[in-house]
Coordinates of C-alpha atoms and ligand atoms in Angstrom, one line a residue:
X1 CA -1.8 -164.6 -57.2
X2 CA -2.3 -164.3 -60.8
X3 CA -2.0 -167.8 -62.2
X4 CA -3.8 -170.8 -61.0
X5 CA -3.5 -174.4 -62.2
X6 CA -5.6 -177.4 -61.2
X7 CA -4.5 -180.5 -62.5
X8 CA -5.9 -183.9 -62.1
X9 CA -3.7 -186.3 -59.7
X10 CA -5.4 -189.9 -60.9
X11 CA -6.6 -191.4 -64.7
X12 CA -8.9 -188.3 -64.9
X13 CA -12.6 -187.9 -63.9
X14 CA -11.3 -186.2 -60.5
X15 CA -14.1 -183.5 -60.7
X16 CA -12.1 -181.0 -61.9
X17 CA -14.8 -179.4 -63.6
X18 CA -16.5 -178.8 -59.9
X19 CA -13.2 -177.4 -59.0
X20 CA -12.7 -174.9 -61.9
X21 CA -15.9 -173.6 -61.4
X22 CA -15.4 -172.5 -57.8
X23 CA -12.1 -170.9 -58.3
X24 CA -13.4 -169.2 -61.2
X25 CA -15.0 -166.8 -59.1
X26 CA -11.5 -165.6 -58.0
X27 CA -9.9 -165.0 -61.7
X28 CA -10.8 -163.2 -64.2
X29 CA -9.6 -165.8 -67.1
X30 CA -10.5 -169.5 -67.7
X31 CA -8.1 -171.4 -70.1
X32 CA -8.1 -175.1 -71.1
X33 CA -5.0 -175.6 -72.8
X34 CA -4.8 -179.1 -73.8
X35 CA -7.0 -182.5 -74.8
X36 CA -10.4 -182.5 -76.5
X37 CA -13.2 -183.5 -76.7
X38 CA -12.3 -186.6 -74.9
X39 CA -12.8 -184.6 -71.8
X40 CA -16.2 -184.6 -69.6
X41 CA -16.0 -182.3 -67.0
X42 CA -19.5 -181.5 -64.7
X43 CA -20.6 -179.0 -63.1
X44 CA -23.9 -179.1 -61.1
X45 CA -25.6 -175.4 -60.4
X46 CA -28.9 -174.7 -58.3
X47 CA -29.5 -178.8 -59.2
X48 CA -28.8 -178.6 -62.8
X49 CA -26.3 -180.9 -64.1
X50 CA -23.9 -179.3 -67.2
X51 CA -21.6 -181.3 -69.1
X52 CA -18.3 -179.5 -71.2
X53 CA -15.7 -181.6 -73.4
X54 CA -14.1 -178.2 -74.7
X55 CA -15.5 -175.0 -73.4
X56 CA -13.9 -174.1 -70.1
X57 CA -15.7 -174.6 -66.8
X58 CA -15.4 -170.9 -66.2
X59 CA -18.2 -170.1 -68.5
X60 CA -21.1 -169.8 -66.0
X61 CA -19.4 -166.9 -64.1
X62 CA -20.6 -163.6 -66.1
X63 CA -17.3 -161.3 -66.7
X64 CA -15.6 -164.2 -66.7
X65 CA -13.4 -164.9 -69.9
X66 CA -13.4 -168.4 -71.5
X67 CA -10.3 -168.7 -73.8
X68 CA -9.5 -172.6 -75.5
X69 CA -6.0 -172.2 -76.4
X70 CA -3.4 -173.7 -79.0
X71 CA -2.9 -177.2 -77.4
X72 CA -6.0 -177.8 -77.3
X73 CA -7.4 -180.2 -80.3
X74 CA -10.7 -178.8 -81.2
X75 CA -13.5 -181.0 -83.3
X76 CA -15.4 -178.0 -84.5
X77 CA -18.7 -179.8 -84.8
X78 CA -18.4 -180.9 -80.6
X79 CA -17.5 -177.3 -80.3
X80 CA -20.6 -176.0 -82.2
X81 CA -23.0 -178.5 -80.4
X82 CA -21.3 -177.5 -77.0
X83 CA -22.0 -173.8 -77.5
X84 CA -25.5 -174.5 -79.1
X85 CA -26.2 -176.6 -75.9
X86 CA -25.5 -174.1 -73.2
X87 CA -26.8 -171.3 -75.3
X88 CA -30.2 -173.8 -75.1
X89 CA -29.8 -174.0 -71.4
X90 CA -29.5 -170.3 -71.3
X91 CA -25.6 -169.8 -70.7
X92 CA -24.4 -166.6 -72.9
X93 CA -21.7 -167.8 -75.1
X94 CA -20.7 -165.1 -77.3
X95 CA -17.7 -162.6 -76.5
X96 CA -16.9 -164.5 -73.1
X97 CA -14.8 -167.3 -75.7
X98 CA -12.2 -167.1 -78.0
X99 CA -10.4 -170.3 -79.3
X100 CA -6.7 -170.2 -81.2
X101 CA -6.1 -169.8 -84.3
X102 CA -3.5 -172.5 -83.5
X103 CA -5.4 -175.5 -81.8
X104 CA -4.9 -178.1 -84.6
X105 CA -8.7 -179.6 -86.1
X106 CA -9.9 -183.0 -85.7
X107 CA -11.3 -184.2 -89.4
X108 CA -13.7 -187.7 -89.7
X109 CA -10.5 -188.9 -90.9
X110 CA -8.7 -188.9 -87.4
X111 CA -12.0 -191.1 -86.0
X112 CA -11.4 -193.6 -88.6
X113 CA -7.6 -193.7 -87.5
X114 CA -8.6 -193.7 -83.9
X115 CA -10.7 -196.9 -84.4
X116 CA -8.7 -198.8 -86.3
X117 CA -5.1 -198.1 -84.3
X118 CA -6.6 -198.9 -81.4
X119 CA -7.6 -202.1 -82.3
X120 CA -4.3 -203.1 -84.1
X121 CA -2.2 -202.1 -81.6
X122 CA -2.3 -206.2 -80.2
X123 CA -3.0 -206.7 -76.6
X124 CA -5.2 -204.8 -74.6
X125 CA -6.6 -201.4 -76.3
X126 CA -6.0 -198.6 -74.9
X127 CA -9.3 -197.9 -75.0
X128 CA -9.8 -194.6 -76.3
X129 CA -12.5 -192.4 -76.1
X130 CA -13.0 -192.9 -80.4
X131 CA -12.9 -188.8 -80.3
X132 CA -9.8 -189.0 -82.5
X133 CA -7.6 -186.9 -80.0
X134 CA -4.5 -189.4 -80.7
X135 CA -4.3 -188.8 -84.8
X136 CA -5.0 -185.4 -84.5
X137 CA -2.1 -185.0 -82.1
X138 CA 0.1 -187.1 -84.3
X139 CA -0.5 -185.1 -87.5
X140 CA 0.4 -181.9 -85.4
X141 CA 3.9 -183.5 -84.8
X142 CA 4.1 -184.8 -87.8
X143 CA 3.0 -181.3 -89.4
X144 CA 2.6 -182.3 -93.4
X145 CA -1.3 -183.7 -92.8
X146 CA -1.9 -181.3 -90.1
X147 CA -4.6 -178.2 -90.3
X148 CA -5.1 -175.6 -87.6
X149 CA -8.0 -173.5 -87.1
X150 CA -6.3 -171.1 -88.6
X151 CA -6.3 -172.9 -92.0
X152 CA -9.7 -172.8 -92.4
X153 CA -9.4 -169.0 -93.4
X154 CA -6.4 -168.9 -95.4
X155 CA -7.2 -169.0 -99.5
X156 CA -5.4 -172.7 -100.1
X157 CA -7.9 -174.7 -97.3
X158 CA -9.2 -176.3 -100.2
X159 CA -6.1 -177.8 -102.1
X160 CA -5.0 -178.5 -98.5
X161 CA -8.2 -180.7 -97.7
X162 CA -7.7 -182.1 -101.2
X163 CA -4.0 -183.2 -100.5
X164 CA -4.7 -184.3 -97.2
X165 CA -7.9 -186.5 -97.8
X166 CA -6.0 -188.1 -100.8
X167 CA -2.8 -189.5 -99.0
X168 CA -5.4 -190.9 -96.1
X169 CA -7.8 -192.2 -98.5
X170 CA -4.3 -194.4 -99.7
X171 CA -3.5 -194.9 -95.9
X172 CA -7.0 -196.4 -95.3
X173 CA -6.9 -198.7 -98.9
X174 CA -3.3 -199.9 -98.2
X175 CA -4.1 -201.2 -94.8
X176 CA -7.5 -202.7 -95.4
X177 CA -6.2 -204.2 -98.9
X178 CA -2.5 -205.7 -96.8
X179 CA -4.1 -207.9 -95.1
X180 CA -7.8 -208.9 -94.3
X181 CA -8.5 -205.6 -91.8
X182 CA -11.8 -204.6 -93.0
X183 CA -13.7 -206.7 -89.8
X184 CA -11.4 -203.8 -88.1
X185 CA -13.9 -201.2 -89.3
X186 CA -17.4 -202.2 -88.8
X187 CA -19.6 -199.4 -90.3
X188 CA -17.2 -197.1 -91.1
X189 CA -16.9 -195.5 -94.6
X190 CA -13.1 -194.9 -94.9
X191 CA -13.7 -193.8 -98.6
X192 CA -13.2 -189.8 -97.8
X193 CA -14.6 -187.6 -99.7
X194 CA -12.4 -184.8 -100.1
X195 CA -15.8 -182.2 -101.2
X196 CA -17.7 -183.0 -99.0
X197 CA -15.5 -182.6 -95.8
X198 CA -14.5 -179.4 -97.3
X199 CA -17.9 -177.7 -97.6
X200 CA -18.8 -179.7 -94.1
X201 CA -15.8 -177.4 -92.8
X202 CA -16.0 -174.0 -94.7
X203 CA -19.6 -174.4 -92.7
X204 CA -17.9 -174.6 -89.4
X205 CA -15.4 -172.4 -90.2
X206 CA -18.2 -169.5 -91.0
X207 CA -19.7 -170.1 -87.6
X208 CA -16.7 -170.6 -85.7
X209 CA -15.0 -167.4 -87.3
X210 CA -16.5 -164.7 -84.7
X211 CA -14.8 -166.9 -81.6
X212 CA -11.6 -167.1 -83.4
X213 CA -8.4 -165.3 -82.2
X214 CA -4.4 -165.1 -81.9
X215 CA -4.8 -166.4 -78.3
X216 CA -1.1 -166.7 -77.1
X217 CA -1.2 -162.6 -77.7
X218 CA -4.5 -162.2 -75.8
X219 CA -3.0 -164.2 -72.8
X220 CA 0.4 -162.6 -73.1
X221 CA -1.4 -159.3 -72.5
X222 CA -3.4 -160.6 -69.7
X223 CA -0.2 -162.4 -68.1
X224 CA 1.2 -158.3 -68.3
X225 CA -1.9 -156.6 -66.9
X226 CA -1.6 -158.8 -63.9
X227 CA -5.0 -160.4 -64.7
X228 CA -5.8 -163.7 -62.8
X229 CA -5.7 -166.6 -65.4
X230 CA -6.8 -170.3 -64.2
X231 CA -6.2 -172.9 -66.2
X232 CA -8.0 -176.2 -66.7
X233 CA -6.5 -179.5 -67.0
X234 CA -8.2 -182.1 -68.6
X235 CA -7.8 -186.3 -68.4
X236 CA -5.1 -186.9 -65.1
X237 CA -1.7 -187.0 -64.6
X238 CA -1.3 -190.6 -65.2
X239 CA -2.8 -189.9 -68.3
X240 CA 0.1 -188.1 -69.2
X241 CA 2.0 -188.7 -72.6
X242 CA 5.2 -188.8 -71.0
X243 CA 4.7 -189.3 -67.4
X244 CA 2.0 -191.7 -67.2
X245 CA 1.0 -195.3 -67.7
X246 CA 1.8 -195.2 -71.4
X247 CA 1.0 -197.1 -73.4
X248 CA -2.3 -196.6 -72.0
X249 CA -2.5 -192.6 -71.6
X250 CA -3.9 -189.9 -73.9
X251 CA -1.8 -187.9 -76.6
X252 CA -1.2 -184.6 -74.6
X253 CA 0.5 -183.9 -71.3
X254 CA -2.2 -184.0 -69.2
X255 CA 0.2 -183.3 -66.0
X256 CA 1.0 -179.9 -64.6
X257 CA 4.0 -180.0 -67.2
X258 CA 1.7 -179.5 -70.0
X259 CA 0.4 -175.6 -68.9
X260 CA 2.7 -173.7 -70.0
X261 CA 3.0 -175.5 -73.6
X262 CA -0.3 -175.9 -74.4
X263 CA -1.8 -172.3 -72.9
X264 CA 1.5 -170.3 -74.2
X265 CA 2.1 -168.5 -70.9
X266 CA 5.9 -168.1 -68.8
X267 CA 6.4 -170.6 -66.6
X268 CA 7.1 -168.3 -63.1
X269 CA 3.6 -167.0 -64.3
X270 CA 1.6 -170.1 -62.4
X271 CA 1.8 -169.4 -58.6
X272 CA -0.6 -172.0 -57.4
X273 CA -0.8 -175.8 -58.2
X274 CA -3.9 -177.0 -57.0
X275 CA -4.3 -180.8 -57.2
X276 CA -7.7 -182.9 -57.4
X277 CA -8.0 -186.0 -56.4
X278 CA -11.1 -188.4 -55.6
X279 CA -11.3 -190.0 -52.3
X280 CA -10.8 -193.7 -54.1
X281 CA -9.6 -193.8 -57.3
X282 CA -11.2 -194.6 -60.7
X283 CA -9.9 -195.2 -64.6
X284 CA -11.7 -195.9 -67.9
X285 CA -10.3 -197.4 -70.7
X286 CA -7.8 -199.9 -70.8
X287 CA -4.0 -200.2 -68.5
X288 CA -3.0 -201.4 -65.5
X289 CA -4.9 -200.4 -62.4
X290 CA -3.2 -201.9 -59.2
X291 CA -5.8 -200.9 -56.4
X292 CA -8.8 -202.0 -59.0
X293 CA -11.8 -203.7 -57.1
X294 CA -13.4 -206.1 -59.2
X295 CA -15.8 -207.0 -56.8
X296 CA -18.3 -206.2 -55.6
X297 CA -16.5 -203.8 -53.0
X298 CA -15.7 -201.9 -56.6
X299 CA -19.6 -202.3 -57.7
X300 CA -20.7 -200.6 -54.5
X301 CA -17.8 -197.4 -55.1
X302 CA -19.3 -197.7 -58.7
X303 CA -23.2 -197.2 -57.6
X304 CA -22.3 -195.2 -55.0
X305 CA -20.4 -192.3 -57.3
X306 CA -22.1 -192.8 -60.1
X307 CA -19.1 -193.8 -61.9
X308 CA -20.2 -194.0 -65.7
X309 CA -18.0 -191.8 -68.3
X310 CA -19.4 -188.2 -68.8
X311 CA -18.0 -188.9 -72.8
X312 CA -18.8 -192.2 -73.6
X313 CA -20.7 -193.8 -70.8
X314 CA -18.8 -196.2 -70.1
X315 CA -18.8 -197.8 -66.8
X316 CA -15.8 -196.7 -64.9
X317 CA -13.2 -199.1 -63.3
X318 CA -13.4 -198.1 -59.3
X319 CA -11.2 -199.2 -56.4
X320 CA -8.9 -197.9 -53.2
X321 CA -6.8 -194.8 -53.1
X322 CA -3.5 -195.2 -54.2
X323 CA -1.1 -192.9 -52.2
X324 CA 1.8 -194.4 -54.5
X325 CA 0.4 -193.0 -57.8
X326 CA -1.3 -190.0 -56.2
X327 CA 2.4 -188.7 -54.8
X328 CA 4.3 -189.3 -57.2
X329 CA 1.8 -187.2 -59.8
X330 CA 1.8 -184.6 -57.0
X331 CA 5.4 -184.1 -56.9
X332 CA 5.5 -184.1 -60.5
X333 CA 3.3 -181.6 -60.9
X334 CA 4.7 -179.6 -57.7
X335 CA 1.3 -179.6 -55.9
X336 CA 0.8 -176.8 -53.6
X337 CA -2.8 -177.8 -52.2
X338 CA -5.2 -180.9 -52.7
X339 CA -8.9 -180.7 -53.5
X340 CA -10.2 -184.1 -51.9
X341 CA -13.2 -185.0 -53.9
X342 CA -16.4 -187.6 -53.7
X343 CA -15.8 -188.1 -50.0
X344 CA -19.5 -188.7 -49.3
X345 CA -19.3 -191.6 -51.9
X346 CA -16.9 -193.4 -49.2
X347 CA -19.8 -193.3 -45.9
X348 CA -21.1 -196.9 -45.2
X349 CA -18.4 -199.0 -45.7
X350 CA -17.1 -200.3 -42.3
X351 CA -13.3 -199.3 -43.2
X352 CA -11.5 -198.0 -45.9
X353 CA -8.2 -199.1 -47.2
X354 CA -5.5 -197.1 -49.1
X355 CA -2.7 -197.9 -51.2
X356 CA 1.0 -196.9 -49.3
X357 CA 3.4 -198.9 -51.4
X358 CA 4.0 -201.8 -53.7
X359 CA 5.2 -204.9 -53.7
X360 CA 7.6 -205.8 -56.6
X361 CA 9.8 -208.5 -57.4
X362 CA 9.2 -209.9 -53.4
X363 CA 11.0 -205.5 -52.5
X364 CA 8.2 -203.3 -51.2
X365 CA 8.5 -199.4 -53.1
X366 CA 7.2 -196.5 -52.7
X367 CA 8.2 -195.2 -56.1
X368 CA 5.7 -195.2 -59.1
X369 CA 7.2 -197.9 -61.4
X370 CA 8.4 -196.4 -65.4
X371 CA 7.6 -199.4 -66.6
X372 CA 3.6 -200.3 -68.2
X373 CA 4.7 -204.6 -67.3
X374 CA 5.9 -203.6 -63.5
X375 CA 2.9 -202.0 -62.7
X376 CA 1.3 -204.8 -64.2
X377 CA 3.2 -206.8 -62.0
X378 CA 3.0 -204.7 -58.4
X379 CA 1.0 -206.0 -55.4
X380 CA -0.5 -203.3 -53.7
X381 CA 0.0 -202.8 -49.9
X382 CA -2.9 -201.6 -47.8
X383 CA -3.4 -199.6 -44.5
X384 CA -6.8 -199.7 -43.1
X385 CA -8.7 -196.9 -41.5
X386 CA -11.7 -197.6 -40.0
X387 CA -14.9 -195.9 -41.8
X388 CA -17.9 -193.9 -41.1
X389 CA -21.5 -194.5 -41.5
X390 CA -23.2 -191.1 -41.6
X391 CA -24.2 -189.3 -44.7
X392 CA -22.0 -186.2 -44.8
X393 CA -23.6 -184.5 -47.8
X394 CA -24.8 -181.8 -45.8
X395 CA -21.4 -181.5 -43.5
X396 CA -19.8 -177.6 -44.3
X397 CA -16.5 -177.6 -42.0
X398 CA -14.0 -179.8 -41.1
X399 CA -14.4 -180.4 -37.7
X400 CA -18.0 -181.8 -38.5
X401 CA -17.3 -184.3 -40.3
X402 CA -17.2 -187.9 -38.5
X403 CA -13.7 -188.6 -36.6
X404 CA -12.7 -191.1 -38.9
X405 CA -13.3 -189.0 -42.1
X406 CA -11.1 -186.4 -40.4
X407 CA -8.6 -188.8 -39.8
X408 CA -8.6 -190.6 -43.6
X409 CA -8.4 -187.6 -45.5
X410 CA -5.6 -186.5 -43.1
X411 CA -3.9 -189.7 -44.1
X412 CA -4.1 -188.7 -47.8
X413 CA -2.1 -185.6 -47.0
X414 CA 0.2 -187.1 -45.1
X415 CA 0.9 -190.0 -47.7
X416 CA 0.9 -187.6 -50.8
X417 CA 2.4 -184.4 -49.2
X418 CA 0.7 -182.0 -49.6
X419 CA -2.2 -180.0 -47.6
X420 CA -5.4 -180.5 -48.3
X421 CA -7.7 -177.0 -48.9
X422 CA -10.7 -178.0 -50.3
X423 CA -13.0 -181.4 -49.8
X424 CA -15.5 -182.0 -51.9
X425 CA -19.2 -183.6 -50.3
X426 CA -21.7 -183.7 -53.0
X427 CA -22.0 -182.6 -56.7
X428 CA -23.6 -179.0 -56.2
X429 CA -21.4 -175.9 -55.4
X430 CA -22.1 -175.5 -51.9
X431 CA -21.4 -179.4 -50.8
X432 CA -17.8 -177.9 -50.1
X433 CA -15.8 -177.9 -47.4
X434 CA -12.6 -175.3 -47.3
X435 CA -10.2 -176.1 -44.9
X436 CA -8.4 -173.4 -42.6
X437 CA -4.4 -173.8 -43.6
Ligands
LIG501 P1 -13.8 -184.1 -64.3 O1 -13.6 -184.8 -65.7 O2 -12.5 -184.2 -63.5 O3 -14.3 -182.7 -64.4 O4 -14.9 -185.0 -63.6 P2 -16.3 -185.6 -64.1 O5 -17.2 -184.4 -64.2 O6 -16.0 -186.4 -65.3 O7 -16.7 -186.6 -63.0 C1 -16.9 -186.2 -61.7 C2 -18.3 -186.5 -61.3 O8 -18.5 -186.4 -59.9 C3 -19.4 -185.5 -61.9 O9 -20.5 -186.3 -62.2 C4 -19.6 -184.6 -60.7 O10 -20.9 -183.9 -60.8 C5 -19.5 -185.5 -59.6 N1 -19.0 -184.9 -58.3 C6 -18.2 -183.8 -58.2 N2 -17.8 -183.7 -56.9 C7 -18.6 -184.6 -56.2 C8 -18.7 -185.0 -54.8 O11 -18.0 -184.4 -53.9 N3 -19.5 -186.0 -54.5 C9 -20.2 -186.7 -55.4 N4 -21.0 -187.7 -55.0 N5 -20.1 -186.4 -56.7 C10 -19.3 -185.4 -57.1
LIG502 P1 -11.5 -185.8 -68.1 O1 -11.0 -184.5 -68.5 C1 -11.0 -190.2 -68.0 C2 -8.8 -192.0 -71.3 C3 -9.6 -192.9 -72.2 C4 -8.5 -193.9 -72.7 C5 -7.3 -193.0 -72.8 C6 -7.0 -192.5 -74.2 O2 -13.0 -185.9 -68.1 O3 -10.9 -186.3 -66.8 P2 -8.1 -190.7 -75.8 O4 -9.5 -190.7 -76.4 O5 -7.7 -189.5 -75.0 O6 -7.0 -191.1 -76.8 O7 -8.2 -192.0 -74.8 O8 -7.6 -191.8 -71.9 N1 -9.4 -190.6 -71.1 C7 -10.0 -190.2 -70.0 N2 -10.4 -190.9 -68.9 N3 -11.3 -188.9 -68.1 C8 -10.9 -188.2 -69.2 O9 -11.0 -186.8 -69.3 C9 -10.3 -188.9 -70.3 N4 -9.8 -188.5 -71.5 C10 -9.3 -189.6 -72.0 O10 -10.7 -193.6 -71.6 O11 -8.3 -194.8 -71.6
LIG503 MG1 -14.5 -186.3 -66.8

């Protein structure tokens, strides 16, 4: 089984980061292959707690390689202050990482864009993560304002940071001098200066230069000699560019369709879906959110899973499964197995509800609406299971977990279609439960 996937089924925050580091022990290759540092993924070892944005998950398993790959969108100063943080905590990084030469560079210019877009956009923001993963993403389609790691090597990085910084120091005067925008930008300079960012960057550039490499080639040759490559999704499924709740997504495709793009590996080459899920579900940011609980049932999911972002601390929105949103990213992504996550953070409450269709326009569905307003619109429709009341942190099969535990998470396969493999009861490594197929 060379090539593993594990991609998140909800709006992110799934604990795939728990997940990637207990398959790495079966692979030999760790790749993130999309996002940035808008990610937060945790992993908690012998009690200590480690937060990544960009490295992969995979880089507390010695012999493991850690490889970030071209769709990624790398901030290099994250990237530095991730590396110089584990190093601190005494993780090697050295060898063990290698970034593409291709994953495009987020400048300060890309925050500024980031702030003020959001905020223009009218309506609800989308709420981003102010990492400036959206204008990064846009210059690489849009190619002319764009820079790649690579860049930062070649002879004309200069005139190119010189060009660059000019047409967005124009961008940023035009549309704070059109009309009154300039409450838009509370303390932030947006007068770039085009010297300064490049010596900020030739700085970066000289550290990052050892970790630097023609990725797709490294992975092509792995892909040949059989090796076993997992790759890490970041944000969720409904996150997804294309496929999710967009406006209210992230730039990349953060669904099993963006693997092969972002890491530069064959399709056929993936063997194994693996979807995550948490036992409720939960969101940051803005968007519609039809099983939301904003009540004090929510509050009590909230305290209970310690549901504040990894990124920007934000407290996340918490409420029921939904088995509408959760199959229809599962068969999107062509889910093989489920990792059920946070099930502990579900014991106490006398029952449970989930999600099994919605009701639209007075017609119940089943099918995950295309359409931002309709899901705006849907009334969720709930089955209840009864809950338990026991602690299950220290539970390590199946069959010892409370009846109705067995029964609820048996639900969630049944509603999303796929079998479950892997339920999650606690933070730490061993608070896992692997189910017999
Ligand atoms: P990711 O972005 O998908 O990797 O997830 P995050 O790391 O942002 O959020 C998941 C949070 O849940 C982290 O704080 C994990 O340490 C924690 N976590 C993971 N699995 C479990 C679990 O089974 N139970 C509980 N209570 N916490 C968990
Ligand atoms: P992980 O990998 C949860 C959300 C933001 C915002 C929207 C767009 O830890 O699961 P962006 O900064 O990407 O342009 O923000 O996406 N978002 C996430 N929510 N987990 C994440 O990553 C997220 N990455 C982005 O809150 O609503
Ligand atoms: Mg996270």
């Amino acid at each position: 089984m060379p090539g593993t996937a594990v991609i998140g089924l909800q709006w992110g925050d799934e604990a795939k980061g728990k997940v990637v580091d207990l398959l790495t022990a079966q692979h030999d290759i760790v790749v993130r292959y999309q996002g940035g540092a808008n990610a937060g993924h945790t992993v908690v070892m012998n009690g200590q707690k480690y937060k990544l944005s960009l490295i992969p998950s995979g880089i507390f398993r010695p012999n493991v390689q850690c490889v970030i790959a071209g769709g990624v969108v790398c901030s290099p100063a994250a990237l530095l202050n991730e590396i110089d943080t584990l190093i601190k905590q005494g993780i090697a990084v050295g060898q063990n990482l290698l970034i593409s030469d291709r994953a495009h560079v987020i400048f300060p210019w890309h925050k500024i864009e980031d702030a003020l877009f959001d905020n223009l956009a009218g309506g609800e923001a989308i709420g981003t993560t102010m990492r400036g993963i959206g204008p990064c993403y846009q210059d690489k389609y849009g190619r002319s304002l764009a820079v790649r790691l690579g860049d930062l090597f070649k002879p004309d990085f200069k005139n190119k940071i010189q060009t660059i910084a000019g047409a967005k120091n124009r961008l940023f005067n035009g549309l704070i001098g059109e009309a009154d925008n300039s409450h838009m930008l509370p303390g932030i300079d947006t007068d770039i200066d085009a010297e300064a960012v490049y010596r900020e960057y030739q700085g970066y550039a000289e550290r990052l230069e050892k970790y630097v490499a023609d990725t797709s080639a490294y992975l092509l040759d792995a892909v040949d000699a059989g090796r076993r490559i997992l790759f890490e999704g970041a944000q969720g499924s409904l996150l997804d560019i294309d496929h999710g709740t967009f406006p209210y997504v992230t730039s990349s495709n953060s669904s099993a369709a963006g693997v092969c793009a972002g890491a530069g590996v064959p399709p056929h080459f993936i063997k194994k879906y693996v979807g995550i899920i948490k036992a409720y579900t939960t969101r940051v940011g803005g968007g519609p959110f039809p099983t939301e609980l904003a009540n004090d049932t929510g509050q009590k999911l909230r305290d209970r899973g310690n549901e504040y972002g990894t990124v920007t601390k934000r407290p996340r929105r918490c409420g029921w499964f939904d088995a509408v949103a959760a199959r229809y990213t599962a068969r999107l992504g062509g889910i093989d197995v489920l990792s059920v996550m946070l099930l502990d953070v579900l014991s106490t409450f006398d029952e449970l509800k989930i999600c099994t269709s919605y009701k639209l326009d007075g017609r119940l569905i089943t099918s995950f609406p295309s359409h931002v307003d309709d899901l705006r619109q849907v009334e969720p429709i709930y089955e209840t299971l009864p809950g338990w009341q026991e602690d299950i942190t220290e539970v390590r099969t199946f069959s010892n977990l409370p009846v109705s535990a067995q029964n609820y998470i048996q639900r969630i396969s049944t509603l999303v279609g796929s079998p479950v493999e892997i339920v999650s009861v606690g933070p730490g490594r061993e608070q896992t439960i692997l189910c017999q197929p």
